[in-house]
mmCIF file with all atom_site columns, C-alpha atoms and ligand atoms in Angstrom:
data_model
loop_
_atom_site.group_PDB
_atom_site.id
_atom_site.type_symbol
_atom_site.label_atom_id
_atom_site.label_alt_id
_atom_site.label_comp_id
_atom_site.label_asym_id
_atom_site.label_entity_id
_atom_site.label_seq_id
_atom_site.pdbx_PDB_ins_code
_atom_site.Cartn_x
_atom_site.Cartn_y
_atom_site.Cartn_z
_atom_site.occupancy
_atom_site.B_iso_or_equiv
_atom_site.pdbx_formal_charge
_atom_site.auth_seq_id
_atom_site.auth_comp_id
_atom_site.auth_asym_id
_atom_site.auth_atom_id
_atom_site.pdbx_PDB_model_num
ATOM   1   C  CA  . MET A 1 1   ? 0.000   0.000  0.000   1.00 94.00 ? 6   MET A CA  1
ATOM   2   C  CA  . GLU A 1 2   ? 1.257   3.464  -0.870  1.00 97.00 ? 7   GLU A CA  1
ATOM   3   C  CA  . GLU A 1 3   ? -0.078  6.968  -0.487  1.00 98.00 ? 8   GLU A CA  1
ATOM   4   C  CA  . PHE A 1 4   ? 0.574   10.409 -1.900  1.00 98.00 ? 9   PHE A CA  1
ATOM   5   C  CA  . PHE A 1 5   ? -0.767  13.897 -1.285  1.00 98.00 ? 10  PHE A CA  1
ATOM   6   C  CA  . VAL A 1 6   ? -2.427  16.377 -3.622  1.00 98.00 ? 11  VAL A CA  1
ATOM   7   C  CA  . LYS A 1 7   ? -2.778  20.064 -2.769  1.00 98.00 ? 12  LYS A CA  1
ATOM   8   C  CA  . THR A 1 8   ? -5.937  21.434 -4.335  1.00 98.00 ? 13  THR A CA  1
ATOM   9   C  CA  . LYS A 1 9   ? -5.941  25.131 -5.169  1.00 98.00 ? 14  LYS A CA  1
ATOM   10  C  CA  . ARG A 1 10  ? -9.625  26.017 -5.563  1.00 97.00 ? 15  ARG A CA  1
ATOM   11  C  CA  . LYS A 1 11  ? -12.943 25.188 -3.894  1.00 98.00 ? 16  LYS A CA  1
ATOM   12  C  CA  . PHE A 1 12  ? -14.011 23.118 -6.924  1.00 98.00 ? 17  PHE A CA  1
ATOM   13  C  CA  . GLN A 1 13  ? -11.377 21.303 -8.911  1.00 97.00 ? 18  GLN A CA  1
ATOM   14  C  CA  . VAL A 1 14  ? -10.811 18.134 -10.918 1.00 97.00 ? 19  VAL A CA  1
ATOM   15  C  CA  . ILE A 1 15  ? -7.206  16.911 -10.894 1.00 97.00 ? 20  ILE A CA  1
ATOM   16  C  CA  . ASP A 1 16  ? -5.751  14.111 -12.997 1.00 97.00 ? 21  ASP A CA  1
ATOM   17  C  CA  . ILE A 1 17  ? -3.909  11.766 -10.614 1.00 98.00 ? 22  ILE A CA  1
ATOM   18  C  CA  . THR A 1 18  ? -3.209  9.077  -13.236 1.00 98.00 ? 23  THR A CA  1
ATOM   19  C  CA  . PRO A 1 19  ? 0.567   9.804  -13.455 1.00 97.00 ? 24  PRO A CA  1
ATOM   20  C  CA  . ASN A 1 20  ? 0.944   9.422  -9.653  1.00 98.00 ? 25  ASN A CA  1
ATOM   21  C  CA  . VAL A 1 21  ? -1.012  6.142  -9.637  1.00 98.00 ? 26  VAL A CA  1
ATOM   22  C  CA  . ARG A 1 22  ? 0.704   4.821  -12.779 1.00 97.00 ? 27  ARG A CA  1
ATOM   23  C  CA  . GLU A 1 23  ? 4.113   5.291  -11.142 1.00 97.00 ? 28  GLU A CA  1
ATOM   24  C  CA  . ILE A 1 24  ? 3.041   3.238  -8.094  1.00 97.00 ? 29  ILE A CA  1
ATOM   25  C  CA  . VAL A 1 25  ? 1.548   0.525  -10.313 1.00 97.00 ? 30  VAL A CA  1
ATOM   26  C  CA  . GLU A 1 26  ? 4.703   0.283  -12.449 1.00 95.00 ? 31  GLU A CA  1
ATOM   27  C  CA  . ARG A 1 27  ? 6.873   0.009  -9.339  1.00 95.00 ? 32  ARG A CA  1
ATOM   28  C  CA  . ALA A 1 28  ? 4.679   -2.795 -7.971  1.00 94.00 ? 33  ALA A CA  1
ATOM   29  C  CA  . ALA A 1 29  ? 5.149   -4.706 -11.258 1.00 89.00 ? 34  ALA A CA  1
ATOM   30  C  CA  . THR A 1 30  ? 1.998   -6.773 -10.655 1.00 92.00 ? 35  THR A CA  1
ATOM   31  C  CA  . GLN A 1 31  ? 1.398   -9.339 -13.432 1.00 93.00 ? 36  GLN A CA  1
ATOM   32  C  CA  . GLU A 1 32  ? -2.350  -9.396 -12.983 1.00 96.00 ? 37  GLU A CA  1
ATOM   33  C  CA  . GLY A 1 33  ? -4.457  -7.751 -10.320 1.00 97.00 ? 38  GLY A CA  1
ATOM   34  C  CA  . LEU A 1 34  ? -6.547  -4.827 -9.185  1.00 98.00 ? 39  LEU A CA  1
ATOM   35  C  CA  . CYS A 1 35  ? -5.559  -1.300 -8.243  1.00 98.00 ? 40  CYS A CA  1
ATOM   36  C  CA  . CYS A 1 36  ? -7.756  0.401  -5.671  1.00 98.00 ? 41  CYS A CA  1
ATOM   37  C  CA  . VAL A 1 37  ? -7.483  4.193  -5.485  1.00 98.00 ? 42  VAL A CA  1
ATOM   38  C  CA  . PHE A 1 38  ? -9.140  5.559  -2.344  1.00 98.00 ? 43  PHE A CA  1
ATOM   39  C  CA  . ILE A 1 39  ? -9.299  8.931  -0.620  1.00 98.00 ? 44  ILE A CA  1
ATOM   40  C  CA  . PRO A 1 40  ? -9.969  9.090  3.144   1.00 98.00 ? 45  PRO A CA  1
ATOM   41  C  CA  . HIS A 1 41  ? -12.008 12.303 2.860   1.00 98.00 ? 46  HIS A CA  1
ATOM   42  C  CA  . SER A 1 42  ? -15.737 13.071 2.879   1.00 98.00 ? 47  SER A CA  1
ATOM   43  C  CA  . THR A 1 43  ? -15.791 16.256 0.782   1.00 98.00 ? 48  THR A CA  1
ATOM   44  C  CA  . ALA A 1 44  ? -13.703 15.043 -2.168  1.00 98.00 ? 49  ALA A CA  1
ATOM   45  C  CA  . ALA A 1 45  ? -14.076 12.054 -4.470  1.00 98.00 ? 50  ALA A CA  1
ATOM   46  C  CA  . VAL A 1 46  ? -12.338 9.839  -7.023  1.00 98.00 ? 51  VAL A CA  1
ATOM   47  C  CA  . THR A 1 47  ? -13.697 9.078  -10.474 1.00 98.00 ? 52  THR A CA  1
ATOM   48  C  CA  . VAL A 1 48  ? -12.580 7.811  -13.863 1.00 98.00 ? 53  VAL A CA  1
ATOM   49  C  CA  . ASN A 1 49  ? -13.249 10.028 -16.859 1.00 96.00 ? 54  ASN A CA  1
ATOM   50  C  CA  . GLU A 1 50  ? -11.763 11.864 -19.804 1.00 94.00 ? 55  GLU A CA  1
ATOM   51  C  CA  . ASN A 1 51  ? -8.920  14.296 -19.255 1.00 85.00 ? 56  ASN A CA  1
ATOM   52  C  CA  . ALA A 1 52  ? -8.121  15.233 -22.880 1.00 90.00 ? 57  ALA A CA  1
ATOM   53  C  CA  . ASP A 1 53  ? -10.810 17.919 -22.702 1.00 93.00 ? 58  ASP A CA  1
ATOM   54  C  CA  . PRO A 1 54  ? -10.562 19.735 -19.329 1.00 90.00 ? 59  PRO A CA  1
ATOM   55  C  CA  . ASN A 1 55  ? -14.113 21.051 -19.920 1.00 95.00 ? 60  ASN A CA  1
ATOM   56  C  CA  . ILE A 1 56  ? -15.408 17.638 -18.821 1.00 96.00 ? 61  ILE A CA  1
ATOM   57  C  CA  . GLY A 1 57  ? -14.169 18.197 -15.272 1.00 95.00 ? 62  GLY A CA  1
ATOM   58  C  CA  . GLU A 1 58  ? -15.684 21.693 -15.246 1.00 95.00 ? 63  GLU A CA  1
ATOM   59  C  CA  . ASP A 1 59  ? -18.944 20.311 -16.666 1.00 97.00 ? 64  ASP A CA  1
ATOM   60  C  CA  . LEU A 1 60  ? -19.050 17.627 -13.962 1.00 97.00 ? 65  LEU A CA  1
ATOM   61  C  CA  . GLN A 1 61  ? -18.656 20.297 -11.280 1.00 97.00 ? 66  GLN A CA  1
ATOM   62  C  CA  . ASP A 1 62  ? -21.308 22.525 -12.939 1.00 98.00 ? 67  ASP A CA  1
ATOM   63  C  CA  . ALA A 1 63  ? -23.778 19.651 -13.333 1.00 98.00 ? 68  ALA A CA  1
ATOM   64  C  CA  . LEU A 1 64  ? -23.412 18.656 -9.661  1.00 98.00 ? 69  LEU A CA  1
ATOM   65  C  CA  . ALA A 1 65  ? -23.726 22.317 -8.593  1.00 97.00 ? 70  ALA A CA  1
ATOM   66  C  CA  . LYS A 1 66  ? -27.036 22.532 -10.499 1.00 98.00 ? 71  LYS A CA  1
ATOM   67  C  CA  . LEU A 1 67  ? -28.322 19.323 -8.925  1.00 98.00 ? 72  LEU A CA  1
ATOM   68  C  CA  . ILE A 1 68  ? -27.161 20.084 -5.375  1.00 98.00 ? 73  ILE A CA  1
ATOM   69  C  CA  . PRO A 1 69  ? -27.546 23.717 -4.288  1.00 97.00 ? 74  PRO A CA  1
ATOM   70  C  CA  . GLU A 1 70  ? -25.465 25.109 -1.443  1.00 96.00 ? 75  GLU A CA  1
ATOM   71  C  CA  . GLY A 1 71  ? -26.626 26.384 1.932   1.00 96.00 ? 76  GLY A CA  1
ATOM   72  C  CA  . ILE A 1 72  ? -30.018 24.658 2.266   1.00 97.00 ? 77  ILE A CA  1
ATOM   73  C  CA  . TRP A 1 73  ? -29.084 21.468 4.153   1.00 98.00 ? 78  TRP A CA  1
ATOM   74  C  CA  . ARG A 1 74  ? -29.105 20.505 7.849   1.00 98.00 ? 79  ARG A CA  1
ATOM   75  C  CA  . HIS A 1 75  ? -25.308 20.087 7.977   1.00 98.00 ? 80  HIS A CA  1
ATOM   76  C  CA  . ASP A 1 76  ? -24.879 23.689 6.729   1.00 98.00 ? 81  ASP A CA  1
ATOM   77  C  CA  . ARG A 1 77  ? -25.978 24.871 10.175  1.00 97.00 ? 82  ARG A CA  1
ATOM   78  C  CA  . ILE A 1 78  ? -23.001 23.005 11.691  1.00 96.00 ? 83  ILE A CA  1
ATOM   79  C  CA  . ASP A 1 79  ? -20.249 23.063 9.059   1.00 96.00 ? 84  ASP A CA  1
ATOM   80  C  CA  . ASP A 1 80  ? -21.538 25.021 6.020   1.00 95.00 ? 85  ASP A CA  1
ATOM   81  C  CA  . ASN A 1 81  ? -20.373 22.409 3.508   1.00 98.00 ? 86  ASN A CA  1
ATOM   82  C  CA  . ALA A 1 82  ? -23.269 19.959 3.173   1.00 98.00 ? 87  ALA A CA  1
ATOM   83  C  CA  . ALA A 1 83  ? -23.324 20.224 -0.632  1.00 98.00 ? 88  ALA A CA  1
ATOM   84  C  CA  . ALA A 1 84  ? -19.680 19.076 -0.741  1.00 98.00 ? 89  ALA A CA  1
ATOM   85  C  CA  . HIS A 1 85  ? -20.534 16.014 1.399   1.00 98.00 ? 90  HIS A CA  1
ATOM   86  C  CA  . ILE A 1 86  ? -23.510 15.106 -0.816  1.00 98.00 ? 91  ILE A CA  1
ATOM   87  C  CA  . LYS A 1 87  ? -21.516 15.468 -4.060  1.00 98.00 ? 92  LYS A CA  1
ATOM   88  C  CA  . ALA A 1 88  ? -18.637 13.395 -2.605  1.00 98.00 ? 93  ALA A CA  1
ATOM   89  C  CA  . ALA A 1 89  ? -21.097 10.669 -1.553  1.00 98.00 ? 94  ALA A CA  1
ATOM   90  C  CA  . ILE A 1 90  ? -22.600 10.534 -5.063  1.00 98.00 ? 95  ILE A CA  1
ATOM   91  C  CA  . ILE A 1 91  ? -19.254 10.296 -6.883  1.00 98.00 ? 96  ILE A CA  1
ATOM   92  C  CA  . GLY A 1 92  ? -17.705 8.074  -4.194  1.00 98.00 ? 97  GLY A CA  1
ATOM   93  C  CA  . PRO A 1 93  ? -14.309 7.849  -2.473  1.00 98.00 ? 98  PRO A CA  1
ATOM   94  C  CA  . SER A 1 94  ? -12.686 5.156  -4.649  1.00 98.00 ? 99  SER A CA  1
ATOM   95  C  CA  . GLU A 1 95  ? -12.172 3.544  -8.023  1.00 98.00 ? 100 GLU A CA  1
ATOM   96  C  CA  . MET A 1 96  ? -10.925 0.075  -8.939  1.00 98.00 ? 101 MET A CA  1
ATOM   97  C  CA  . VAL A 1 97  ? -8.855  -0.382 -12.116 1.00 98.00 ? 102 VAL A CA  1
ATOM   98  C  CA  . PRO A 1 98  ? -7.590  -3.729 -13.465 1.00 98.00 ? 103 PRO A CA  1
ATOM   99  C  CA  . VAL A 1 99  ? -3.802  -4.127 -13.774 1.00 98.00 ? 104 VAL A CA  1
ATOM   100 C  CA  . LYS A 1 100 ? -1.893  -6.308 -16.229 1.00 97.00 ? 105 LYS A CA  1
ATOM   101 C  CA  . ASN A 1 101 ? 1.907   -6.550 -16.642 1.00 95.00 ? 106 ASN A CA  1
ATOM   102 C  CA  . GLY A 1 102 ? 2.434   -3.551 -14.364 1.00 93.00 ? 107 GLY A CA  1
ATOM   103 C  CA  . THR A 1 103 ? 0.070   -1.344 -16.380 1.00 96.00 ? 108 THR A CA  1
ATOM   104 C  CA  . LEU A 1 104 ? -3.284  0.200  -15.530 1.00 97.00 ? 109 LEU A CA  1
ATOM   105 C  CA  . LEU A 1 105 ? -5.888  -1.046 -18.016 1.00 98.00 ? 110 LEU A CA  1
ATOM   106 C  CA  . LEU A 1 106 ? -7.519  2.358  -18.456 1.00 97.00 ? 111 LEU A CA  1
ATOM   107 C  CA  . GLY A 1 107 ? -9.139  3.151  -21.796 1.00 97.00 ? 112 GLY A CA  1
ATOM   108 C  CA  . THR A 1 108 ? -7.475  5.573  -24.190 1.00 95.00 ? 113 THR A CA  1
ATOM   109 C  CA  . TRP A 1 109 ? -9.577  8.487  -22.955 1.00 95.00 ? 114 TRP A CA  1
ATOM   110 C  CA  . GLN A 1 110 ? -9.833  7.456  -19.322 1.00 97.00 ? 115 GLN A CA  1
ATOM   111 C  CA  . SER A 1 111 ? -7.969  9.053  -16.424 1.00 97.00 ? 116 SER A CA  1
ATOM   112 C  CA  . LEU A 1 112 ? -8.201  8.731  -12.651 1.00 98.00 ? 117 LEU A CA  1
ATOM   113 C  CA  . MET A 1 113 ? -9.439  12.049 -11.306 1.00 98.00 ? 118 MET A CA  1
ATOM   114 C  CA  . LEU A 1 114 ? -9.486  13.510 -7.821  1.00 98.00 ? 119 LEU A CA  1
ATOM   115 C  CA  . VAL A 1 115 ? -12.621 15.657 -7.536  1.00 98.00 ? 120 VAL A CA  1
ATOM   116 C  CA  . GLU A 1 116 ? -12.390 18.459 -4.978  1.00 98.00 ? 121 GLU A CA  1
ATOM   117 C  CA  . PHE A 1 117 ? -15.650 19.874 -3.600  1.00 98.00 ? 122 PHE A CA  1
ATOM   118 C  CA  . ASP A 1 118 ? -14.389 21.844 -0.603  1.00 98.00 ? 123 ASP A CA  1
ATOM   119 C  CA  . GLY A 1 119 ? -10.900 23.106 -1.362  1.00 98.00 ? 124 GLY A CA  1
ATOM   120 C  CA  . PRO A 1 120 ? -8.329  24.335 -1.171  1.00 98.00 ? 125 PRO A CA  1
ATOM   121 C  CA  . ARG A 1 121 ? -7.026  21.492 0.980   1.00 98.00 ? 126 ARG A CA  1
ATOM   122 C  CA  . GLU A 1 122 ? -4.324  18.868 1.109   1.00 98.00 ? 127 GLU A CA  1
ATOM   123 C  CA  . ARG A 1 123 ? -5.815  15.504 0.120   1.00 98.00 ? 128 ARG A CA  1
ATOM   124 C  CA  . LYS A 1 124 ? -4.356  12.078 0.793   1.00 98.00 ? 129 LYS A CA  1
ATOM   125 C  CA  . VAL A 1 125 ? -4.692  9.391  -1.872  1.00 98.00 ? 130 VAL A CA  1
ATOM   126 C  CA  . ILE A 1 126 ? -4.215  5.724  -0.897  1.00 98.00 ? 131 ILE A CA  1
ATOM   127 C  CA  . VAL A 1 127 ? -3.289  3.196  -3.578  1.00 98.00 ? 132 VAL A CA  1
ATOM   128 C  CA  . GLN A 1 128 ? -3.487  -0.546 -2.927  1.00 98.00 ? 133 GLN A CA  1
ATOM   129 C  CA  . ILE A 1 129 ? -2.611  -3.168 -5.526  1.00 97.00 ? 134 ILE A CA  1
ATOM   130 C  CA  . ARG A 1 130 ? -3.488  -6.846 -5.111  1.00 94.00 ? 135 ARG A CA  1
HETATM 131 ZN ZN1 . ZN  B 2 .   ? -18.906 19.106 6.910   1.00 87.29 ? 216 ZN  B ZN1 1
#
């Protein structure tokens, strides 16, 4: 198991973490297995999607912002970030990618993305390969 840290710079951000994960996977040199990418946070998420067009990340953030307005939830009275928790719960804290010959079997247009909903913060990413 390995981990690395990502410093997000804005409240809403989508960051490609594929190079960081790929490096760990190559070092592990697993012939065949699964790579779990997990973040131990409840206001950020991990997803797999296209990175070639950065508009996709912005569109994902905009779509979720339209679906989940800010400032109207019970948790906002305590912590003022309920929307971030709800968005993170919908996208989820982890992704699982198959590994073969030390390589992530992502599609040509797929990347592993860290999705920040309550930045800027330092986020930990845990990678486990089995
Ligand atoms: Zn909170």
